[in-house]
Coordinates of C-alpha atoms and ligand atoms in Angstrom, one line a residue:
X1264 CA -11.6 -69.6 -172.5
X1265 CA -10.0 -68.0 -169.8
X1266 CA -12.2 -65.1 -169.0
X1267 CA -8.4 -63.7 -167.3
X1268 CA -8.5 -61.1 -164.6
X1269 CA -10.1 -57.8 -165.8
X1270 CA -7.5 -55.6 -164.0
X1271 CA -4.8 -55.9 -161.4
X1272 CA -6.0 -55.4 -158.7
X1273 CA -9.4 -56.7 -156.7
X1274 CA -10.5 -54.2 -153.8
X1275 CA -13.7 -53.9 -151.9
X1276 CA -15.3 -56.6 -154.0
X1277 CA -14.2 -55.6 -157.5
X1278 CA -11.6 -55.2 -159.8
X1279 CA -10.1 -51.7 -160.0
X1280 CA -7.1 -50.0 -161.9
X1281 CA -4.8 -47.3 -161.3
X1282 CA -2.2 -47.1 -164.2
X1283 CA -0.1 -44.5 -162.3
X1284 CA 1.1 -47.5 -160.9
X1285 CA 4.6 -49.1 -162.6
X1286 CA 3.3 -51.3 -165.1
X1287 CA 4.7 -54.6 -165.0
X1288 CA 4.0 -58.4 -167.5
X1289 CA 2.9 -61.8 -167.1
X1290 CA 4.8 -63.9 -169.1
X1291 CA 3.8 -67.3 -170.4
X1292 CA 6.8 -69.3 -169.9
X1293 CA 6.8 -71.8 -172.4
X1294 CA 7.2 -69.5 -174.9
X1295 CA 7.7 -65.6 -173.7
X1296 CA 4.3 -64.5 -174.9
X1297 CA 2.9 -61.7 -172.7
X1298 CA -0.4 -62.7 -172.0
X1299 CA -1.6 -59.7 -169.9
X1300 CA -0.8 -56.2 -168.4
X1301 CA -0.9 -54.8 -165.2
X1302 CA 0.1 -52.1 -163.0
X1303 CA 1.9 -52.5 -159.3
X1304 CA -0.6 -51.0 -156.4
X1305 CA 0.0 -47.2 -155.9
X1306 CA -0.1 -46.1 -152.3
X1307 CA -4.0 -45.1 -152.9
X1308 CA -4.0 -48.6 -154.0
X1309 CA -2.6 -49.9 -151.1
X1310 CA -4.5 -47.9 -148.7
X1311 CA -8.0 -48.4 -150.8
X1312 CA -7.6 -52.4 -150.0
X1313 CA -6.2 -52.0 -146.3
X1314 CA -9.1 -49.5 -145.6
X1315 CA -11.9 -51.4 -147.3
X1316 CA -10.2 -55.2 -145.1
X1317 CA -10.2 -53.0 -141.8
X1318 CA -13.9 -51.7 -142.9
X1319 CA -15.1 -54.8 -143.4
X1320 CA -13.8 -57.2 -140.7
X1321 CA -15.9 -56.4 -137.8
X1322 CA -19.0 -57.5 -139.4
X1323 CA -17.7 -60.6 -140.9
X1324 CA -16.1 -61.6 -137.6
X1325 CA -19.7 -61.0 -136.1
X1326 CA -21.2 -63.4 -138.3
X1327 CA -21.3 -67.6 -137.0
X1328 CA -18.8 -69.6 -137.8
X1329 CA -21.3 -71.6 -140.3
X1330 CA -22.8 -68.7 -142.3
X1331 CA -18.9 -68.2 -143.0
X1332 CA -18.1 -71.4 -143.3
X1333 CA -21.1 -71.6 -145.9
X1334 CA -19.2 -69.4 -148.1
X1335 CA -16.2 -70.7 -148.3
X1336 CA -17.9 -74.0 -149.0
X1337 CA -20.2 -72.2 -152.1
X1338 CA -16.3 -71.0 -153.3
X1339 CA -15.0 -74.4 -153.2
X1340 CA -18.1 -75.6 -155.3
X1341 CA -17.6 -72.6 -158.1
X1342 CA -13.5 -73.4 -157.8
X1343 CA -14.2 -77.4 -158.8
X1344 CA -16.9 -76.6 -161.4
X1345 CA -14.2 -74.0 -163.3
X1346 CA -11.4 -75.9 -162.5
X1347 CA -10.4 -76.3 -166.2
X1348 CA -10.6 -72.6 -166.8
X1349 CA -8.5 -71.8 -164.0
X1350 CA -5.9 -74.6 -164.5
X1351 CA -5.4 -72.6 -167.8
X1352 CA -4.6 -69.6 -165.9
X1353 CA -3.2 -71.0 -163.4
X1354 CA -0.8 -72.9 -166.3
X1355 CA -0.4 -69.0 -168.2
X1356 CA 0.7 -67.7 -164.6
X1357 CA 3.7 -70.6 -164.1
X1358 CA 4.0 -72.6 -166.8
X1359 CA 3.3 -75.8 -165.3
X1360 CA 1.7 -78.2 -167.4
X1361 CA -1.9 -78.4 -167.7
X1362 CA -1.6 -82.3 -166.6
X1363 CA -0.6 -81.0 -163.3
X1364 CA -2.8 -77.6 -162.9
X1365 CA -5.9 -79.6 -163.2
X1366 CA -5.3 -81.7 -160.5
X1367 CA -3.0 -80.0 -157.9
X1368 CA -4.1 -76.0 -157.7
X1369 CA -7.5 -74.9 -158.0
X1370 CA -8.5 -78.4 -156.6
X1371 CA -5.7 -78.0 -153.8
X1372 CA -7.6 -74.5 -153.3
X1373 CA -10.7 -75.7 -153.1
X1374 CA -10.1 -78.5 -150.5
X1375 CA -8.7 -75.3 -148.3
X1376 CA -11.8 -73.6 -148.4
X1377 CA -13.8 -76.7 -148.4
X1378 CA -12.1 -77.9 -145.2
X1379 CA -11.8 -74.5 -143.3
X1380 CA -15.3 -73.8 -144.2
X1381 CA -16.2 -77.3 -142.8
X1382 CA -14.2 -76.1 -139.9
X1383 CA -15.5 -72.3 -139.7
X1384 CA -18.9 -73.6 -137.7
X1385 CA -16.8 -75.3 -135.0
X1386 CA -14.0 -73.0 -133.0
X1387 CA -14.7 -73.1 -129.5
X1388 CA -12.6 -71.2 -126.5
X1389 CA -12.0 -73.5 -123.4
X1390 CA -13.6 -73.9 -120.0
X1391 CA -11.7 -74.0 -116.8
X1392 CA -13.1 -74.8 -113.5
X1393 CA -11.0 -73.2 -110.8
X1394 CA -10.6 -73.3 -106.9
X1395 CA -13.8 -72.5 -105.0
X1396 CA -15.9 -72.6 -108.1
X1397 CA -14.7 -69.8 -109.7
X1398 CA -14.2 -70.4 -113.6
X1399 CA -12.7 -69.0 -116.7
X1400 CA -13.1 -69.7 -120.2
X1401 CA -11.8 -68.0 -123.6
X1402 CA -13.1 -66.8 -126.7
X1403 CA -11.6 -67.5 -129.8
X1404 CA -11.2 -64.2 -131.6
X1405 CA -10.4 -62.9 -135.1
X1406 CA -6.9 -61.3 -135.2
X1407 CA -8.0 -58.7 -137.9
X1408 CA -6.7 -57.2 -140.9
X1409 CA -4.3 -60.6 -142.2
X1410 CA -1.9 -59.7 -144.6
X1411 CA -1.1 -63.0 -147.1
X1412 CA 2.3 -62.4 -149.2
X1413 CA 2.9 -65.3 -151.7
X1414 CA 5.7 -67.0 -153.9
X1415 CA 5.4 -67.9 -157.6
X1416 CA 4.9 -71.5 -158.0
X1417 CA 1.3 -71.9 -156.5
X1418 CA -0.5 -68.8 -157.2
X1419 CA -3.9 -70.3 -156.9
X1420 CA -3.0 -72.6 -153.9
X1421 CA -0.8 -70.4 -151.7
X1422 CA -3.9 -67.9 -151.6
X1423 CA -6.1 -70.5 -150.7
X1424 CA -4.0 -71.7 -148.1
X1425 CA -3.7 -68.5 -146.6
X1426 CA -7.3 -66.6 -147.3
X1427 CA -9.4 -70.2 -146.3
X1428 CA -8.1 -70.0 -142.4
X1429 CA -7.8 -66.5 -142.1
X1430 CA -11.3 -65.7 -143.3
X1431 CA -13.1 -69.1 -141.6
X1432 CA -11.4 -67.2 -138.1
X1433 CA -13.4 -64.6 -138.5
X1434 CA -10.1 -62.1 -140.4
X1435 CA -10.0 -60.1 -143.2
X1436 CA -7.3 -60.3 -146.2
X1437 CA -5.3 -58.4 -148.1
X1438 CA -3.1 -60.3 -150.6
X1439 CA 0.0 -60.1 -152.3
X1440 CA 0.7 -62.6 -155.1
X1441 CA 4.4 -62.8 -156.4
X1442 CA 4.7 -60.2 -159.3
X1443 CA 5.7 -63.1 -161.4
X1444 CA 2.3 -64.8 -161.6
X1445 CA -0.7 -62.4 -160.3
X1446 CA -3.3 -63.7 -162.3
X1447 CA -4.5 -66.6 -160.0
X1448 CA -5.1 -64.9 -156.9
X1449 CA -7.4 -62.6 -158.7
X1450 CA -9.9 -65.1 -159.6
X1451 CA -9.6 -66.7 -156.1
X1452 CA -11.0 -63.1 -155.4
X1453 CA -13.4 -62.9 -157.9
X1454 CA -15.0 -66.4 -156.8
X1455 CA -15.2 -65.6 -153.4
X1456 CA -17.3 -62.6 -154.2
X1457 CA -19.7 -64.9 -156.2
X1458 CA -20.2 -66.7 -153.5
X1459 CA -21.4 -64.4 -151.3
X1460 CA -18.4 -62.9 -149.3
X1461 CA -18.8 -59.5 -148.1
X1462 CA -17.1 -56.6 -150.4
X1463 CA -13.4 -55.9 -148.7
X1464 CA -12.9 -59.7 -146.6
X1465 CA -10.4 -60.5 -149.4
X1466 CA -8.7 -58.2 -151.6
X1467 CA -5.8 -58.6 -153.9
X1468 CA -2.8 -56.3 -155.3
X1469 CA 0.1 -56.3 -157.4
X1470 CA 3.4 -54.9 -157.0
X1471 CA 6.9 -56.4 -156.2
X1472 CA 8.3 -56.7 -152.7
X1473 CA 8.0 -52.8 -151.9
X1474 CA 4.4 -53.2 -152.3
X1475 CA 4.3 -55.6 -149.9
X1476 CA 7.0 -53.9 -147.7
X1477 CA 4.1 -51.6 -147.0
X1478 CA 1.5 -53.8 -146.3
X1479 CA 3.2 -55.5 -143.3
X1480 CA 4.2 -52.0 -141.7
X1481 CA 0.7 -51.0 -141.8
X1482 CA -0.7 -50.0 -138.2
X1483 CA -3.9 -51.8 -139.3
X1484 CA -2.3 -55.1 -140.4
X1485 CA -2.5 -57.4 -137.3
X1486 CA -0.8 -60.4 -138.9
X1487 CA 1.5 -61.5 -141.7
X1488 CA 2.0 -64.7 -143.5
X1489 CA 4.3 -65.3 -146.0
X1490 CA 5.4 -68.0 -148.4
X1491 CA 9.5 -67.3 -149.9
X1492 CA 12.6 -67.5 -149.5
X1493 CA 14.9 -67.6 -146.3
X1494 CA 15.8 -64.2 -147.3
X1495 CA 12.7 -62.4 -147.9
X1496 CA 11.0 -64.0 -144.7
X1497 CA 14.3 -62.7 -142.8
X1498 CA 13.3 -59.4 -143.7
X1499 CA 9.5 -59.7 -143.6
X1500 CA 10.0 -61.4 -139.7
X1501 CA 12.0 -58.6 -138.8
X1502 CA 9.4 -55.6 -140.8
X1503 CA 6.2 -57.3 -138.9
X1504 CA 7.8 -57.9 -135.3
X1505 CA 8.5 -53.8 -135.3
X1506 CA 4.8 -53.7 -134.9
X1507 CA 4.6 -57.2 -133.0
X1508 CA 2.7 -58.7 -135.4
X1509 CA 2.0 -62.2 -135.7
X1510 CA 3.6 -63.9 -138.7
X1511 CA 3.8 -67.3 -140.4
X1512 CA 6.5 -67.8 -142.2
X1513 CA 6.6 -70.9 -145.5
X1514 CA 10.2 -69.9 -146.6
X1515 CA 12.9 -72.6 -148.5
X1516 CA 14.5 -75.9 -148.1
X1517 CA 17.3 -78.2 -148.7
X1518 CA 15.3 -81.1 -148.0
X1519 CA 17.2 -84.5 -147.8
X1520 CA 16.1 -88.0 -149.1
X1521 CA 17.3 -90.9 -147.7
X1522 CA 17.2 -94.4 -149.5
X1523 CA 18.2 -97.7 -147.9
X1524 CA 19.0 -100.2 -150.3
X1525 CA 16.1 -102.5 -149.2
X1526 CA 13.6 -99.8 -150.2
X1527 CA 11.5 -101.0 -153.6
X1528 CA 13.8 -99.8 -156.1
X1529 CA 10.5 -98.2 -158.6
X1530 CA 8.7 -96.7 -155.1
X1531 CA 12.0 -95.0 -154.1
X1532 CA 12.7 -93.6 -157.8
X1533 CA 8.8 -92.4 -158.2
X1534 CA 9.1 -90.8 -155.3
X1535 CA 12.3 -89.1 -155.5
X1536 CA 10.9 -87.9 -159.3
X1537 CA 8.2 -86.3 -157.2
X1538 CA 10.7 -84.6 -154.7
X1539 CA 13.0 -83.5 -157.6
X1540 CA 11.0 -83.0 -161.2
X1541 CA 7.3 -82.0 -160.2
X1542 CA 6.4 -78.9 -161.3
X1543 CA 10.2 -78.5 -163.1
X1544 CA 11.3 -78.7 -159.5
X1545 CA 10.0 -75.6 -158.2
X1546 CA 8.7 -77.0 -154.9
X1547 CA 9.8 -75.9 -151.3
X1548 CA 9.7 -78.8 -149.6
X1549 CA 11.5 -80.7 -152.5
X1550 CA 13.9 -83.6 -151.3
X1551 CA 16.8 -82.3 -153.2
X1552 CA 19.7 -83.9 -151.5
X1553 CA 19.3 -88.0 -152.3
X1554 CA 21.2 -89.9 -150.2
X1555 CA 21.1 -93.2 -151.6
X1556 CA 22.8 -96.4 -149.8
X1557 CA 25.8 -97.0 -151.5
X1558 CA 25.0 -100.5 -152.4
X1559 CA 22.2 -99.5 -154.2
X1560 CA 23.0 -96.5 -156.2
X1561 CA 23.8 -97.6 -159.3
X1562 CA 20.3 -99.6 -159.8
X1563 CA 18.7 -96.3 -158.4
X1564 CA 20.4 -93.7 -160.6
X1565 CA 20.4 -96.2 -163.7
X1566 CA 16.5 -96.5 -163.5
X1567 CA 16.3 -93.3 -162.7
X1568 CA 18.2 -91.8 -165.8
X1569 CA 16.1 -94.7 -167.4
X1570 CA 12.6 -93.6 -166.5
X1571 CA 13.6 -89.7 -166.9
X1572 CA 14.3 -90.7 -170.1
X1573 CA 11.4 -92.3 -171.5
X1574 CA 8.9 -91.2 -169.1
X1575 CA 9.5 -86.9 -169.5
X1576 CA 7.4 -85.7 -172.1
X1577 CA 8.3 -81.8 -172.8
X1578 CA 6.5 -79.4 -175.1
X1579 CA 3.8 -77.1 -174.7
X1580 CA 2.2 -76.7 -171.1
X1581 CA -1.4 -76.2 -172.4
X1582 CA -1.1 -79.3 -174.1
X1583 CA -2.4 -82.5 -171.7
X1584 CA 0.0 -84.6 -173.2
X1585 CA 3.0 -82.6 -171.8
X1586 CA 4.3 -83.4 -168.4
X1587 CA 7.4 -81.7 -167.5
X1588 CA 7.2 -77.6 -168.1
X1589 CA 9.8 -74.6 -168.2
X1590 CA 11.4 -72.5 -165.4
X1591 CA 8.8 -70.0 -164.3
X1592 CA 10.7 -67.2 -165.5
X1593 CA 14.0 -66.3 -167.7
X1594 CA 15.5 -65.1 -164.1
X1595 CA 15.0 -68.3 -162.3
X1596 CA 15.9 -70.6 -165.3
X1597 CA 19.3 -68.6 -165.7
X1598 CA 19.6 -69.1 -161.4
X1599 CA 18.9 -72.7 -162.0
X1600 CA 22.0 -72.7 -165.1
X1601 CA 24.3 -71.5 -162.6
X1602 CA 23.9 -74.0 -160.1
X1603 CA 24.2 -77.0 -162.7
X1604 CA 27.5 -74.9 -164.2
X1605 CA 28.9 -75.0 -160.4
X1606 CA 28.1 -78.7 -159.9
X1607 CA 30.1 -79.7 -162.9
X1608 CA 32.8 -77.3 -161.8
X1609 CA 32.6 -78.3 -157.9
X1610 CA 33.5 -82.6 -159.7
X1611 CA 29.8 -83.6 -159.4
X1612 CA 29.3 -86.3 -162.3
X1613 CA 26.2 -85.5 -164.3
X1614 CA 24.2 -88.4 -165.3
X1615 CA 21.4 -86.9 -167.5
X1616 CA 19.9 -83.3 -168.4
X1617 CA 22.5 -80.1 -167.4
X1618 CA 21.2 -77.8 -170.4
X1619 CA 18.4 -75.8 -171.3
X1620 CA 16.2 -77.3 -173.7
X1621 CA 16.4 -76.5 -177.3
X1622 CA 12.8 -75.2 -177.9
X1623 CA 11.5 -71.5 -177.0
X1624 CA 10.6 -70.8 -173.5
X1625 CA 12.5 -71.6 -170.2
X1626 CA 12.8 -75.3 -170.2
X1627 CA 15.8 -77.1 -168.4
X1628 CA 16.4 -80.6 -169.0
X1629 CA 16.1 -82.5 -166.0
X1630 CA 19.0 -83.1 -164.6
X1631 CA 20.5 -86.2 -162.1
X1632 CA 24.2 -85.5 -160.0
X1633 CA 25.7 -88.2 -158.4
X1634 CA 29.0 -88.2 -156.9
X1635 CA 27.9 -84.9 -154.7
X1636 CA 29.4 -84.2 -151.6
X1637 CA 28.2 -82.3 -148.5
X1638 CA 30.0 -79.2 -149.0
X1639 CA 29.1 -78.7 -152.5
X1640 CA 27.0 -75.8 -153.2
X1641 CA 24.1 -78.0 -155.2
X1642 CA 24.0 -80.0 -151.7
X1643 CA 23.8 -76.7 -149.2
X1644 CA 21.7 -74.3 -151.3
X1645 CA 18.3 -74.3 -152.5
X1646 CA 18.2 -74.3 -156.2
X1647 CA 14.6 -74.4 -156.9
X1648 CA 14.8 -76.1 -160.2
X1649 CA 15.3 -79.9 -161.8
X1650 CA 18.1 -80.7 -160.2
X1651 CA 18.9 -84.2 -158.2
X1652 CA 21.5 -84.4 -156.2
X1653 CA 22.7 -88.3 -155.3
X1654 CA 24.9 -88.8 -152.5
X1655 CA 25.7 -91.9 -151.3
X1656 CA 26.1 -93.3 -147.7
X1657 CA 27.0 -96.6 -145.8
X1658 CA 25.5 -96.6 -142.2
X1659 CA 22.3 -94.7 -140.8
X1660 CA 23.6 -92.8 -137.9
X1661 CA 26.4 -91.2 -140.3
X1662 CA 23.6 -90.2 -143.2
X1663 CA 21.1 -88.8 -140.2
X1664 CA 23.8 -86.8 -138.8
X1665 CA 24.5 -85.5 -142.7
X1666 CA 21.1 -85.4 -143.2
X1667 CA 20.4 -82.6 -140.9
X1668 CA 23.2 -81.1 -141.3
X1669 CA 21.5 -78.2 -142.7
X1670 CA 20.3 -74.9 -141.7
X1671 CA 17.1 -75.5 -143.4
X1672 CA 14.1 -77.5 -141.9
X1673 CA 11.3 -78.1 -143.9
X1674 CA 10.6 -81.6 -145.2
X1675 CA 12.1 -84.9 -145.0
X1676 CA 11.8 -88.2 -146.6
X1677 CA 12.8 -92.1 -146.2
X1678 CA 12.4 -95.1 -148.1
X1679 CA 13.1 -98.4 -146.5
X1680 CA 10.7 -101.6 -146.0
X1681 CA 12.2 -101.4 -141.9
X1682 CA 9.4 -100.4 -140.6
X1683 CA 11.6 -99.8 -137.1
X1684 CA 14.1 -97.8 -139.2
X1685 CA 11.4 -95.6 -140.5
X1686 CA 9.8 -94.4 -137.2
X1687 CA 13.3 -94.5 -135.9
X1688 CA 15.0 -92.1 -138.6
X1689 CA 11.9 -89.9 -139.1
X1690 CA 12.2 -89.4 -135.6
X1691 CA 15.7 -88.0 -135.5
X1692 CA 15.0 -85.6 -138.7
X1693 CA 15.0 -82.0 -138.1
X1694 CA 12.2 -81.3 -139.8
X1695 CA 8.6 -79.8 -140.3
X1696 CA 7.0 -82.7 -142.6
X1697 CA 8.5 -85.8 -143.0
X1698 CA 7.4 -88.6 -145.1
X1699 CA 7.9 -92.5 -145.1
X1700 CA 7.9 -94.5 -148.4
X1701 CA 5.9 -91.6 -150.0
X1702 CA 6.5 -87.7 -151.1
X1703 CA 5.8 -84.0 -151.4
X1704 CA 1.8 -85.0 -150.8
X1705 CA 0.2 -82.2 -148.9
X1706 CA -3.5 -83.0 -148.3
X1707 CA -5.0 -79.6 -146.5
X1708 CA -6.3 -82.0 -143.2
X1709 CA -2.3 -82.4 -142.1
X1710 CA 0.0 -79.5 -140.9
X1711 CA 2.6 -77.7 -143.5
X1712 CA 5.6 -75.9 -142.3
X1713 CA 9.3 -75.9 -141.3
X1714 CA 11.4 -75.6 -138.8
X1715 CA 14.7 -73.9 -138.4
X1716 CA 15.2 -71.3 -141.0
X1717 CA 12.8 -72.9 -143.6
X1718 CA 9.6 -71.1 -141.2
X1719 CA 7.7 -70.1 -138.5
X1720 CA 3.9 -71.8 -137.6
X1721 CA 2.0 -74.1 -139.8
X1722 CA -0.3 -73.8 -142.8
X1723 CA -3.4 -76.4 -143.2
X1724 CA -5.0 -78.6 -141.1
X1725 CA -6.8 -77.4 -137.3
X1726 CA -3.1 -75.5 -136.9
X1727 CA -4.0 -73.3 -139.0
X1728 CA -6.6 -71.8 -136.7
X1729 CA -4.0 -71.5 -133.9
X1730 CA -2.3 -69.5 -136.5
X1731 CA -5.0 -67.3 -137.5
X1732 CA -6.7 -66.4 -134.0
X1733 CA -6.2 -65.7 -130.9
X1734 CA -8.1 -66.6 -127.3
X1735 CA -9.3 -64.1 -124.9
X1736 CA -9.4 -65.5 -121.4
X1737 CA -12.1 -64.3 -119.1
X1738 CA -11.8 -65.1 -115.6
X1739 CA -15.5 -65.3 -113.5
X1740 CA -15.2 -64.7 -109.9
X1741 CA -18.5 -66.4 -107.9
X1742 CA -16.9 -65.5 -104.6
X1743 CA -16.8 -62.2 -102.3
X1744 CA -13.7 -60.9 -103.6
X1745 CA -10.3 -61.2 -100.9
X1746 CA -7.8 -58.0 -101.0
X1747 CA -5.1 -57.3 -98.4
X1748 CA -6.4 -53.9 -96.9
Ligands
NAP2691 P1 10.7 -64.5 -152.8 O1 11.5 -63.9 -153.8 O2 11.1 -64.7 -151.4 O3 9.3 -63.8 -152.8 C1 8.1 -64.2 -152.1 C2 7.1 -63.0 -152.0 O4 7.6 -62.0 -151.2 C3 6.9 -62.4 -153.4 O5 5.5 -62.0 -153.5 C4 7.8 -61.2 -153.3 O6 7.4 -60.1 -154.2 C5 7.6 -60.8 -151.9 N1 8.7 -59.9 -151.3 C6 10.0 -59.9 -151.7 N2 10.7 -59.0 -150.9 C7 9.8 -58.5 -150.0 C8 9.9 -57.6 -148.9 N3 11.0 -57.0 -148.6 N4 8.7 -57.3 -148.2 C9 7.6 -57.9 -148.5 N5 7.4 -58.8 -149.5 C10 8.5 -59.1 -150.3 O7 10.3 -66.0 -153.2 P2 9.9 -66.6 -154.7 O8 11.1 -66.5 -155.5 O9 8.6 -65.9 -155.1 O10 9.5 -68.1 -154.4 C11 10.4 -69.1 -154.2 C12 10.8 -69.3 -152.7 O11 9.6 -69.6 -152.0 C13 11.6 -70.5 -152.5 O12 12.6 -70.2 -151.6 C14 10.7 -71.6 -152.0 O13 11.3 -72.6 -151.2 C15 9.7 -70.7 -151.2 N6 8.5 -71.4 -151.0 C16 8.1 -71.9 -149.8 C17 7.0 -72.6 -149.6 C18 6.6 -73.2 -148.3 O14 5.4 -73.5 -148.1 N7 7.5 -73.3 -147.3 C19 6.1 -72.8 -150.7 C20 6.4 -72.3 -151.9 C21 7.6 -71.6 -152.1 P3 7.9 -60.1 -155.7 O15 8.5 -61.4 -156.0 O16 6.8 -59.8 -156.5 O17 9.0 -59.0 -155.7

């Protein structure tokens, strides 16, 4: 296998080195094994892959829509034919099981370039007929150099996301993967070259937040888009609107969950498992806070504890028979610890899981509250790991008001057979993405994103290009032209 990344960092359509940069590991977390070596981008680094995106974006822009859409179409072909390759690195970057990898991240990424390359041959400006038959219309235009900044649960997808708009607009990229997992984003590079993309439209380096500090002060960086946390995108916001960039921000969540007691009892638990244990629970838009109708709780959590029980089959990532992986990393495994320690110590009863795993690597069991009240710190902060949170509730306007309660805005779920109710409470949720009877799905033809503090614009679907360009309005005068003196 794995034909990994050759070295950290892919600039002006190959992989180049510069070890005077800090060195930093990846870190298979099932079992602590360093599986490769890189170095953080130095500031010739830095400059190198800004220079060589600025250099090469005024041709790509130039080119149609459908010879870039082509592309990113031949990319999403190479991505599905290696997808097993790069699930395993993709699995080596996070740790997620290869049961999930192979059909959520290079597939997810492929779909993005797929569907923005599909889209790539059809942005339009706008025609406007105007008094006395003057007109206008606008040109959709590129915004530039795009910086993409990315978190660590999906490498491969999150520069997909970002890189498949950006480049279908007409933009150049330079990326930033989390330092925790770097590996994917390289490849995403490397296939994009294969397919025929111009040397410098996407480039990728390393390096922690400083690295990417730099990137978004750059004078030639016209937009930044991040996916983090409510503090680093506080900080990023506030670095790119020095230089009035445009920014999209995917930051954090507190999602709730809401669960009337007429809601199929097997629907409502799978669907909470996927808002709570997916990926070990590293998933922004997870519906952590369950409120579950009081009436029903106990046949929700029993099954629950039930199917967790049985169903949860831990070991290995690499191995297909595994389904439920470790922590990414030792630091966000001992951040996840804490927050289970505080809900025992806050009087939230624990109903399975609370303890790392007795087997190398960062595995957490997962782990099921109920009892949890709204001022608890598992129900107000994100946690980012497998941890459920039931909270029970008797009438719908009291749990909607609880509900949103929140600063955060990201996703939202309900499960009810009321089809009124639904529409009704999914109206009322202050949120980006909500789901009914269903959750966490993100197919790349609907928008992503949050509101409040959980983001800023929309990932995916046409948004996306609203995100990633801009229209220039010409006005055409037809008539003598009037002026006071
Ligand atoms: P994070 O710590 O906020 O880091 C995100 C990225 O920003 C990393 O690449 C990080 O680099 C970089 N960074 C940190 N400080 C920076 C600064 N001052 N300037 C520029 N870049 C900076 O988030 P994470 O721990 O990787 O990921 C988990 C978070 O992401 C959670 O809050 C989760 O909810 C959120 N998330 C949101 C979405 C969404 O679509 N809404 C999707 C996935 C994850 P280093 O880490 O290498 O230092």
């Amino acid at each position: 296998m794995r034909a990994q990344p050759t070295a950290s960092h892919f600039v002006n359509g190959r992989y180049v080195e510069d070890t005077a940069g800090d060195p930093f590991e990846c870190v298979y977390a099932a079992n602590g094994e360093v599986v490769a070596k890189l170095h953080e981008a130095t500031d010739a680094i830095v400059n190198e892959a800004l220079e060589a995106a600025k250099a090469a974006q005024p041709a790509w822009a130039a080119m149609s829509g459908t010879e870039r859409g082509r592309i990113l179409r031949r990319a999403a072909d190479i991505m599905r034919e290696r997808n097993h390759d790069l699930s395993v690195i993709e699995t080596l970057d996070t740790g997620k099981p290869l049961q999930e990898t192979l059909v959520a991240d290079a597939t997810s990424g492929a779909d993005a370039l797929e569907y923005f390359g599909g889209l790539a041959g059809t942005l339009t400006g706008e025609h406007f007929q105007l008094a006395g038959g003057d007109w206008a219309y606008t040109i959709r235009e590129a915004l530039g150099v795009c910086v993409g900044i990315g978190a660590w649960n999906y490498p491969t997808q999150i520069a997909c996301w970002k890189g498949s708009p950006a480049l279908a607009c007409g933009n150049s990229m330079v990326f930033k993967p989390s330092e925790t997992t770097p590996l994917s984003a390289l490849k995403v590079a490397e296939i994009l070259k294969e397919a025929g993309l111009p040397d410098g439209v996407y480039n990728v380096i390393q390096g922690r937040g400083g690295v990417g500090g730099k990137l978004i002060t750059d004078r030639r960086v016209a937009k930044v888009s991040l996916t983090g946390s409510v503090p680093t995108g506080r900080k990023v916001y506030a670095a790119a609107a020095e230089g009035l960039r445009h920014v999209t921000m995917e930051l954090g969540g507190k999602s709730p969950l809401i669960i009337f007691g007429d809601a199929d009892l097997d629907n409502a638990v799978s669907g909470a498992i996927m808002a709570n244990f997916y990926s070990s629970g590293q998933v922004c838009s997870n519906g952590t806070r369950v409120f579950v109708e009081r009436s029903f709780r106990e046949a929700f959590v029993d099954r629950m504890v039930e199917r967790l029980t049985k169903g949860v089959v831990m070991g290995d990532p690499l191995d297909e028979a595994v389904n439920y992986g470790p922590m990414v990393s030792q630091t966000q495994m001992d951040i996840v610890l804490g927050y289970i320690e505080k809900g025992v110590a806050e009087g939230a009863k624990l109903e399975c899981g609370g303890r790392r795993s007795n087997r190398d690597g960062y595995f957490i069991e997962p782990t099921v509250f109920s009892g949890v009240t709204d001022d608890m710190t598992i129900a107000r902060e994100e946690i980012f790991g497998p941890v459920l949170s039931v909270l029970d509730f008797d009438d719908e306007a009291e749990v909607m008001a609880r509900a949103n309660d929140t600063e955060f805005g990201l996703a939202a779920g309900v499960f009810t057979q009321d089809l009124t109710r639904a529409h009704r409470v999914v109206a009322g949720f202050h949120a980006g993405t909500c789901y009914i009877n269903q959750y966490n799905l993100a197919p790349v033809e609907i928008p992503f994103g949050g509101s409040k503090m959980s983001g800023v614009g929309r990932e995916n679907s046409k948004a996306a290009i609203q995100h990633f360009s801009e229209p220039k309005t010409v006005y055409v005068g037809m008539n003598d032209v009037e002026a006071p003196f």
